């Protein structure tokens, strides 16, 4: 079992930055791929970024060059550094853990956090 708790969301002006954190429990954190997804009101959950156990990273085109995913296996934590934020980045952000190859498909993640709200004002 893996439990995930996100933090770091909030309200920020367009062009600003936020760093999300996702703290995990469980002894096998380092073997999981970790993903960040987001869901805006009335929209489906969408892939943001993922990082494999070996550090390989993957990004949605909409965030490439602005967001950076990283992980600290010793702290069992994954991060999402978000720069140059835009109003369209407003959503609830979820982290997820799964035994996959850094997939963008939510169905391939077994464990999910409760989400953290990110609001970007114009």
PDB file of C-alpha atoms in Angstrom:
ATOM      1  CA  UNK A   1       0.000   0.000   0.000  1.00  0.00           C
ATOM      2  CA  UNK A   2       1.084   3.530  -0.780  1.00  0.00           C
ATOM      3  CA  UNK A   3      -0.541   6.616   0.689  1.00  0.00           C
ATOM      4  CA  UNK A   4       0.010   9.972  -0.981  1.00  0.00           C
ATOM      5  CA  UNK A   5      -0.490  13.458   0.445  1.00  0.00           C
ATOM      6  CA  UNK A   6      -0.143  16.540  -1.759  1.00  0.00           C
ATOM      7  CA  UNK A   7       0.668  20.034  -0.548  1.00  0.00           C
ATOM      8  CA  UNK A   8       1.777  23.373  -1.925  1.00  0.00           C
ATOM      9  CA  UNK A   9      -1.257  24.493  -3.865  1.00  0.00           C
ATOM     10  CA  UNK A  10      -2.678  27.986  -3.611  1.00  0.00           C
ATOM     11  CA  UNK A  11      -3.580  31.189  -5.409  1.00  0.00           C
ATOM     12  CA  UNK A  12      -0.991  32.823  -7.640  1.00  0.00           C
ATOM     13  CA  UNK A  13      -1.006  35.501 -10.309  1.00  0.00           C
ATOM     14  CA  UNK A  14      -0.353  34.652 -13.941  1.00  0.00           C
ATOM     15  CA  UNK A  15       3.376  34.408 -14.565  1.00  0.00           C
ATOM     16  CA  UNK A  16       4.050  33.282 -11.020  1.00  0.00           C
ATOM     17  CA  UNK A  17       5.384  30.016  -9.632  1.00  0.00           C
ATOM     18  CA  UNK A  18       4.349  27.284  -7.226  1.00  0.00           C
ATOM     19  CA  UNK A  19       5.969  24.072  -6.090  1.00  0.00           C
ATOM     20  CA  UNK A  20       3.759  21.119  -5.303  1.00  0.00           C
ATOM     21  CA  UNK A  21       4.943  18.286  -3.091  1.00  0.00           C
ATOM     22  CA  UNK A  22       3.607  14.771  -2.725  1.00  0.00           C
ATOM     23  CA  UNK A  23       4.725  12.797   0.306  1.00  0.00           C
ATOM     24  CA  UNK A  24       4.401   9.030   0.116  1.00  0.00           C
ATOM     25  CA  UNK A  25       4.272   6.288   2.684  1.00  0.00           C
ATOM     26  CA  UNK A  26       5.332   2.716   2.048  1.00  0.00           C
ATOM     27  CA  UNK A  27       8.628   0.941   1.708  1.00  0.00           C
ATOM     28  CA  UNK A  28       8.701   0.584  -2.069  1.00  0.00           C
ATOM     29  CA  UNK A  29       8.345   4.205  -3.139  1.00  0.00           C
ATOM     30  CA  UNK A  30      11.535   4.157  -5.188  1.00  0.00           C
ATOM     31  CA  UNK A  31      10.221   1.374  -7.418  1.00  0.00           C
ATOM     32  CA  UNK A  32       7.096   3.287  -8.492  1.00  0.00           C
ATOM     33  CA  UNK A  33       6.606   5.683 -11.334  1.00  0.00           C
ATOM     34  CA  UNK A  34       5.069   8.880 -10.010  1.00  0.00           C
ATOM     35  CA  UNK A  35       2.715  11.063 -11.950  1.00  0.00           C
ATOM     36  CA  UNK A  36       1.019  14.422 -11.634  1.00  0.00           C
ATOM     37  CA  UNK A  37      -2.434  14.877 -13.102  1.00  0.00           C
ATOM     38  CA  UNK A  38      -4.908  17.744 -12.947  1.00  0.00           C
ATOM     39  CA  UNK A  39      -8.629  18.194 -13.261  1.00  0.00           C
ATOM     40  CA  UNK A  40     -10.432  21.440 -13.922  1.00  0.00           C
ATOM     41  CA  UNK A  41     -14.180  21.855 -13.235  1.00  0.00           C
ATOM     42  CA  UNK A  42     -16.251  20.118 -15.882  1.00  0.00           C
ATOM     43  CA  UNK A  43     -13.203  18.548 -17.525  1.00  0.00           C
ATOM     44  CA  UNK A  44     -11.614  15.138 -17.475  1.00  0.00           C
ATOM     45  CA  UNK A  45      -8.499  14.407 -15.491  1.00  0.00           C
ATOM     46  CA  UNK A  46      -5.447  15.082 -17.648  1.00  0.00           C
ATOM     47  CA  UNK A  47      -1.819  14.088 -17.527  1.00  0.00           C
ATOM     48  CA  UNK A  48       0.718  16.716 -16.505  1.00  0.00           C
ATOM     49  CA  UNK A  49       4.035  14.956 -15.877  1.00  0.00           C
ATOM     50  CA  UNK A  50       5.561  11.671 -14.786  1.00  0.00           C
ATOM     51  CA  UNK A  51       8.885  10.414 -13.505  1.00  0.00           C
ATOM     52  CA  UNK A  52      10.093   6.836 -13.576  1.00  0.00           C
ATOM     53  CA  UNK A  53      12.014   5.064 -10.850  1.00  0.00           C
ATOM     54  CA  UNK A  54      15.236   5.784 -12.767  1.00  0.00           C
ATOM     55  CA  UNK A  55      14.549   9.516 -13.075  1.00  0.00           C
ATOM     56  CA  UNK A  56      13.301   9.604 -16.672  1.00  0.00           C
ATOM     57  CA  UNK A  57      10.716  12.334 -17.060  1.00  0.00           C
ATOM     58  CA  UNK A  58       7.721  12.899 -19.317  1.00  0.00           C
ATOM     59  CA  UNK A  59       5.541  15.969 -19.808  1.00  0.00           C
ATOM     60  CA  UNK A  60       2.326  17.017 -21.433  1.00  0.00           C
ATOM     61  CA  UNK A  61       2.942  19.395 -24.315  1.00  0.00           C
ATOM     62  CA  UNK A  62       0.947  22.096 -22.537  1.00  0.00           C
ATOM     63  CA  UNK A  63       3.435  22.278 -19.641  1.00  0.00           C
ATOM     64  CA  UNK A  64       6.717  21.374 -21.338  1.00  0.00           C
ATOM     65  CA  UNK A  65       9.347  23.999 -20.620  1.00  0.00           C
ATOM     66  CA  UNK A  66       7.357  25.491 -17.736  1.00  0.00           C
ATOM     67  CA  UNK A  67       6.916  22.604 -15.272  1.00  0.00           C
ATOM     68  CA  UNK A  68       9.576  20.294 -13.830  1.00  0.00           C
ATOM     69  CA  UNK A  69       8.922  17.020 -12.053  1.00  0.00           C
ATOM     70  CA  UNK A  70      11.510  15.583  -9.676  1.00  0.00           C
ATOM     71  CA  UNK A  71      11.716  13.031  -6.913  1.00  0.00           C
ATOM     72  CA  UNK A  72      13.687  12.459  -3.734  1.00  0.00           C
ATOM     73  CA  UNK A  73      13.563   8.757  -2.947  1.00  0.00           C
ATOM     74  CA  UNK A  74      15.215   9.214   0.444  1.00  0.00           C
ATOM     75  CA  UNK A  75      12.392  11.562   1.455  1.00  0.00           C
ATOM     76  CA  UNK A  76       9.747   9.550  -0.431  1.00  0.00           C
ATOM     77  CA  UNK A  77       8.589  12.761  -2.045  1.00  0.00           C
ATOM     78  CA  UNK A  78       7.853  13.870  -5.579  1.00  0.00           C
ATOM     79  CA  UNK A  79       7.751  17.518  -6.592  1.00  0.00           C
ATOM     80  CA  UNK A  80       6.217  19.570  -9.354  1.00  0.00           C
ATOM     81  CA  UNK A  81       7.845  22.940  -9.900  1.00  0.00           C
ATOM     82  CA  UNK A  82       5.455  25.116 -11.872  1.00  0.00           C
ATOM     83  CA  UNK A  83       6.741  28.318 -13.462  1.00  0.00           C
ATOM     84  CA  UNK A  84       5.164  30.857 -15.810  1.00  0.00           C
ATOM     85  CA  UNK A  85       1.734  29.817 -14.625  1.00  0.00           C
ATOM     86  CA  UNK A  86      -1.288  30.628 -16.751  1.00  0.00           C
ATOM     87  CA  UNK A  87      -4.989  30.900 -15.886  1.00  0.00           C
ATOM     88  CA  UNK A  88      -5.589  27.691 -17.855  1.00  0.00           C
ATOM     89  CA  UNK A  89      -3.364  25.836 -15.367  1.00  0.00           C
ATOM     90  CA  UNK A  90      -6.091  26.322 -12.746  1.00  0.00           C
ATOM     91  CA  UNK A  91      -7.188  22.886 -11.524  1.00  0.00           C
ATOM     92  CA  UNK A  92      -7.000  20.394  -8.720  1.00  0.00           C
ATOM     93  CA  UNK A  93      -3.639  18.677  -8.976  1.00  0.00           C
ATOM     94  CA  UNK A  94      -3.268  15.024  -8.018  1.00  0.00           C
ATOM     95  CA  UNK A  95      -0.202  12.892  -7.586  1.00  0.00           C
ATOM     96  CA  UNK A  96      -0.319   9.195  -8.319  1.00  0.00           C
ATOM     97  CA  UNK A  97       1.889   6.123  -8.001  1.00  0.00           C
ATOM     98  CA  UNK A  98       1.957   3.155 -10.311  1.00  0.00           C
ATOM     99  CA  UNK A  99       4.136   0.371 -11.619  1.00  0.00           C
ATOM    100  CA  UNK A 100       4.425   1.629 -15.180  1.00  0.00           C
ATOM    101  CA  UNK A 101       6.928   3.277 -17.485  1.00  0.00           C
ATOM    102  CA  UNK A 102       5.985   6.856 -16.748  1.00  0.00           C
ATOM    103  CA  UNK A 103       2.595   6.517 -18.360  1.00  0.00           C
ATOM    104  CA  UNK A 104       0.220   9.357 -19.132  1.00  0.00           C
ATOM    105  CA  UNK A 105      -2.793   7.070 -18.621  1.00  0.00           C
ATOM    106  CA  UNK A 106      -4.533   7.460 -15.246  1.00  0.00           C
ATOM    107  CA  UNK A 107      -5.724   3.851 -15.345  1.00  0.00           C
ATOM    108  CA  UNK A 108      -2.118   2.652 -14.993  1.00  0.00           C
ATOM    109  CA  UNK A 109      -1.720   4.332 -11.601  1.00  0.00           C
ATOM    110  CA  UNK A 110      -2.828   2.394  -8.537  1.00  0.00           C
ATOM    111  CA  UNK A 111      -2.622   4.993  -5.779  1.00  0.00           C
ATOM    112  CA  UNK A 112      -3.850   8.586  -5.707  1.00  0.00           C
ATOM    113  CA  UNK A 113      -3.641  11.511  -3.363  1.00  0.00           C
ATOM    114  CA  UNK A 114      -6.570  13.690  -2.378  1.00  0.00           C
ATOM    115  CA  UNK A 115      -5.507  16.584  -4.571  1.00  0.00           C
ATOM    116  CA  UNK A 116      -4.444  20.171  -4.004  1.00  0.00           C
ATOM    117  CA  UNK A 117      -6.070  23.239  -5.566  1.00  0.00           C
ATOM    118  CA  UNK A 118      -4.040  25.521  -7.810  1.00  0.00           C
ATOM    119  CA  UNK A 119      -5.681  28.755  -8.893  1.00  0.00           C
ATOM    120  CA  UNK A 120      -3.991  31.149 -11.305  1.00  0.00           C
ATOM    121  CA  UNK A 121      -5.533  34.594 -11.568  1.00  0.00           C
ATOM    122  CA  UNK A 122      -5.228  36.866 -14.548  1.00  0.00           C
TER     123      UNK A 122
END
